[in-house]
Short mmCIF file of C-alpha atoms in Angstrom, two decimals:
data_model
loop_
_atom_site.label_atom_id
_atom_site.label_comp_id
_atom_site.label_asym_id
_atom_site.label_seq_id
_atom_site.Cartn_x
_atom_site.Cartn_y
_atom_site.Cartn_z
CA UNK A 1 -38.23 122.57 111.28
CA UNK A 2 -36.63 120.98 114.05
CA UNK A 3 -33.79 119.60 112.06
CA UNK A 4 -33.11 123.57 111.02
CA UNK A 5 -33.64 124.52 114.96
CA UNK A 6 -30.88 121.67 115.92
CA UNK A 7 -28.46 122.86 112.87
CA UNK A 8 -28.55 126.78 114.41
CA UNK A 9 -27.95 124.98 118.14
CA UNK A 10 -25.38 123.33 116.69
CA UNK A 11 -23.66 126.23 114.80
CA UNK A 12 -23.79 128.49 117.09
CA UNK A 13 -22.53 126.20 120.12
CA UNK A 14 -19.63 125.05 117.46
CA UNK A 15 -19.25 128.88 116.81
CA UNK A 16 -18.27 129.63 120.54
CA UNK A 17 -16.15 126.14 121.14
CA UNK A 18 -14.19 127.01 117.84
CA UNK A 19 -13.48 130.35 119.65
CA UNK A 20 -12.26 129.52 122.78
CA UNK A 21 -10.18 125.79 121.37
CA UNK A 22 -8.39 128.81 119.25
CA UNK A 23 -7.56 130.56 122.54
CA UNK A 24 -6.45 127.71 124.62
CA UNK A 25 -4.45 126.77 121.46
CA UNK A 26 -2.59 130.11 121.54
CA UNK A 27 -2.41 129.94 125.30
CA UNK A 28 -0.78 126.34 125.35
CA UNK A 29 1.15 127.74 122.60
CA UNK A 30 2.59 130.48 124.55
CA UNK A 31 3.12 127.91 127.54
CA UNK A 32 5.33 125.60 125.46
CA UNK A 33 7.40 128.00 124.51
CA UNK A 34 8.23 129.24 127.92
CA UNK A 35 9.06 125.31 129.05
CA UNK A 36 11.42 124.88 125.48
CA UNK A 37 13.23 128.31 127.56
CA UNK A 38 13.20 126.56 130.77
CA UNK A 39 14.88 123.06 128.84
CA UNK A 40 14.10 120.05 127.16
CA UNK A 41 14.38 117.24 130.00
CA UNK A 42 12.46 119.84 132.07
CA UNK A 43 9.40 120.83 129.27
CA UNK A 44 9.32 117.19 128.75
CA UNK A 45 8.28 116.32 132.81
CA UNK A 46 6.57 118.82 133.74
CA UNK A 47 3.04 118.14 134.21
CA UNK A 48 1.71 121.61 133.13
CA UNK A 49 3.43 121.05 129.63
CA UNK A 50 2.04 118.05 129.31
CA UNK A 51 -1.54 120.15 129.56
CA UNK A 52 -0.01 122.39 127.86
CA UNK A 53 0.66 120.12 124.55
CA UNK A 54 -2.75 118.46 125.06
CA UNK A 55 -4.47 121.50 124.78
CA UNK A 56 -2.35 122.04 121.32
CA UNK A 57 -3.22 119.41 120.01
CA UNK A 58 -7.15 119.95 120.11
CA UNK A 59 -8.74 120.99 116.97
CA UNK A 60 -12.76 121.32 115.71
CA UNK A 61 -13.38 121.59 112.43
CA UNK A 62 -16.27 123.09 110.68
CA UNK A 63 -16.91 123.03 107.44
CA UNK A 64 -19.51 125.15 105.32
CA UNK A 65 -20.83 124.97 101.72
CA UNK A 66 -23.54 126.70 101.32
CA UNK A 67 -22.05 129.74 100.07
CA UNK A 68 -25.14 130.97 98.59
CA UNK A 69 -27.04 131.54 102.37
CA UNK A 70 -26.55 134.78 103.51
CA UNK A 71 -27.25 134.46 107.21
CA UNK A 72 -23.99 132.36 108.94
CA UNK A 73 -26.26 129.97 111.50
CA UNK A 74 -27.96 128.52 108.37
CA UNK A 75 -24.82 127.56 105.95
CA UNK A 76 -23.18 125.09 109.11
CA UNK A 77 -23.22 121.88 106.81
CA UNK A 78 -20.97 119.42 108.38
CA UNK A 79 -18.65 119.07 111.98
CA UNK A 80 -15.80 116.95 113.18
CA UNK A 81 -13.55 117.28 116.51
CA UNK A 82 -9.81 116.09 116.32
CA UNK A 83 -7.91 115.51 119.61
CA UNK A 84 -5.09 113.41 120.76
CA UNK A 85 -6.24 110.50 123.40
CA UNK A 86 -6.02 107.03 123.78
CA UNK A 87 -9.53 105.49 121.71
CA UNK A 88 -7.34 101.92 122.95
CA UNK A 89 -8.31 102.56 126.51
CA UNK A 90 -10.64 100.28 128.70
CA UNK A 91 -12.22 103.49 130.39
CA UNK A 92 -12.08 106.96 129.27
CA UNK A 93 -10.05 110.31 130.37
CA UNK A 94 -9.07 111.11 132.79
CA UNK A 95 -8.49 107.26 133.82
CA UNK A 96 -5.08 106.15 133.50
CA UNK A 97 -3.99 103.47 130.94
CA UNK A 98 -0.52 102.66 129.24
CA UNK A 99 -2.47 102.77 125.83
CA UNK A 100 -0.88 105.34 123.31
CA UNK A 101 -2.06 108.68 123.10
CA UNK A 102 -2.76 109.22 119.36
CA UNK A 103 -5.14 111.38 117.17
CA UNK A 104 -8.64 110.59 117.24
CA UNK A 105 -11.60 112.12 115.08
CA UNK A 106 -14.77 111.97 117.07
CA UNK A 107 -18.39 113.59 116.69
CA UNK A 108 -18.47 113.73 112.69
CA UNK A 109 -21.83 114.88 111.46
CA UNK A 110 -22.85 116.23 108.51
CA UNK A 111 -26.19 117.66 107.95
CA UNK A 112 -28.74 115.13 106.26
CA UNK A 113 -29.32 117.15 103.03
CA UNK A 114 -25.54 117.94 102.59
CA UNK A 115 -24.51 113.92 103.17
CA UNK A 116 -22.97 112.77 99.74
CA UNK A 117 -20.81 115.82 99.04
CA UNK A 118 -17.41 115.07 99.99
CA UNK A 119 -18.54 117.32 103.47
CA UNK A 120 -16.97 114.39 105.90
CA UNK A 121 -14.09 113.47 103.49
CA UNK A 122 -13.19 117.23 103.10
CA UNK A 123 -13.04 117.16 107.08
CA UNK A 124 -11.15 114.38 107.16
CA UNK A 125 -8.44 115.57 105.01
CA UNK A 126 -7.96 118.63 107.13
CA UNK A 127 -7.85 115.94 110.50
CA UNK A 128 -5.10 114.20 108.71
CA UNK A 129 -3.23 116.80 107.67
CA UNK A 130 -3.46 118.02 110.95
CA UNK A 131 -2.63 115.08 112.51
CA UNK A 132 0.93 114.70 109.93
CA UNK A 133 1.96 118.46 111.43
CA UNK A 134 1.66 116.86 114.98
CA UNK A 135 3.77 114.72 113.82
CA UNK A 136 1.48 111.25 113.91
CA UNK A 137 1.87 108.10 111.24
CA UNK A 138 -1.88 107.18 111.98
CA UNK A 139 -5.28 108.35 112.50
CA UNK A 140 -7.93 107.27 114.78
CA UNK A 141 -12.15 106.91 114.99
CA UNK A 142 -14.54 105.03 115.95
CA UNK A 143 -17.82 104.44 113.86
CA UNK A 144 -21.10 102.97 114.99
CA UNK A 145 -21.56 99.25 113.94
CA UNK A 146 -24.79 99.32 112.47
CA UNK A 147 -23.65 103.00 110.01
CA UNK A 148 -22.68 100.96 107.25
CA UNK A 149 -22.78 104.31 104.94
CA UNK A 150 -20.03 105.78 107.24
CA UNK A 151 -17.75 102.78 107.49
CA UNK A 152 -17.98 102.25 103.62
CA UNK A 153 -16.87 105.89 103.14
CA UNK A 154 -13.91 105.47 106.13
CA UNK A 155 -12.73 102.47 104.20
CA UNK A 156 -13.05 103.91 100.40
CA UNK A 157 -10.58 106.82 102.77
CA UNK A 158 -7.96 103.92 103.43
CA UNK A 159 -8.91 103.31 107.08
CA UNK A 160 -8.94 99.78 108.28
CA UNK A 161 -10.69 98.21 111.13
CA UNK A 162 -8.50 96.93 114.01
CA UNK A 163 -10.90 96.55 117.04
CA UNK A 164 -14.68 96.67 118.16
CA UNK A 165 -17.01 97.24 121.23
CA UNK A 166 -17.69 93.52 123.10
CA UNK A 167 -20.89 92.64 122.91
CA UNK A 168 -21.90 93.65 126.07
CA UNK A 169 -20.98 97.78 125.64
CA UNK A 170 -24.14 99.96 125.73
CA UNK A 171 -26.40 97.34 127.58
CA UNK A 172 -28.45 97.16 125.05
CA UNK A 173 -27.88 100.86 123.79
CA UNK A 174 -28.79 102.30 126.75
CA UNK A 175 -25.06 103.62 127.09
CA UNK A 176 -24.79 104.22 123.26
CA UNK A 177 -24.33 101.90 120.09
CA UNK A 178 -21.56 99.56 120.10
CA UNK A 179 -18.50 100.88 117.78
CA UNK A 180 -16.10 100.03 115.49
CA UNK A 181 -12.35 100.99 115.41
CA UNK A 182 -10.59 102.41 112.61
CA UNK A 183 -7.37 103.68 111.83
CA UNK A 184 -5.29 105.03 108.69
CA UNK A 185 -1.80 105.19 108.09
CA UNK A 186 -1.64 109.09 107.44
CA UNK A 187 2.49 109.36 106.70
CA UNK A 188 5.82 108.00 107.62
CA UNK A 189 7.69 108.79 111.08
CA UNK A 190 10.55 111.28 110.12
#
């Protein structure tokens, strides 16, 4: 009951996100365009381009199989979020670091009785392809330590660990479980 109650939160709060990411995407769109008038050299410095790309390149993903369900809240099956940030950085946004900003898949979940179906896998396809039109060579994520089920599937998908929390992230938990980085070569720089 509750795990139906959290899947309707969930859809309908991804519902409304979805929605307005599509907006700013057309907005930033729009904005881009008008610096590429303005100039390169001048597109390229100016701060509210910058935004402007950032905002771009922000994608959530939702993916639904139950076809069969008639009402929309009760088919939401799996989500992912796909961004461009810097997963190498000692503190999050909006801290600086000189860590590259690159594609990173965060907040994959997939409901329990859905898990096993190619849900995450189909997600992660569309973050990679997403992530070669951006024009990327790699993708990023992290993955708790202790999901072993997750990491086996990242790594049958070609990623490849290349960092992890220290010991001491979370204290104990209390600030989440420690993670594990992966990334995947996703295509060659043109």
């Amino acid at each position: 009951m509750l795990d139906d109650a959290y899947a309707r939160s969930i859809a309908k709060e991804l519902k409304h996100m979805t929605t307005h990411q599509i907006e700013e995407r057309k907005k930033a769109s729009r904005e881009i365009r008008e610096m590429k008038k303005l100039g390169d050299e001048y597109a390229k410095n100016d701060a509210r381009a910058l935004r402007a790309r950032q905002k771009a390149q922000c994608l959530t993903l939702i993916s639904r199989l139950d076809e069969a369900v008639a009402d929309d809240e009760s088919r939401w099956v799996g989500s992912a979020s796909l961004r461009v940030c810097s997963p190498e950085a000692l503190f999050p946004e909006p801290f600086p670091t000189t860590k590259p900003r690159v594609p990173y898949v965060s907040n994959v979940a997939v409901k329990a009785d859905a898990r096993g179906r190619g849900v995450a896998s189909s997600m992660l396809v569309k973050c990679e392809r997403a992530s070669r039109l951006w024009g990327y060579t790699h993708l990023w994520l992290h993955v708790d330590v202790d999901n072993q089920r997750a990491r086996e599937m990242y790594e049958r998908r070609g990623y490849v660990a290349c960092g992890e929390d220290p010991w001491w992230y979370g204290l104990g938990g209390v600030l989440g479980a420690r993670r594990v980085l992966l990334k995947k070569l996703i295509g060659e720089k043109l």
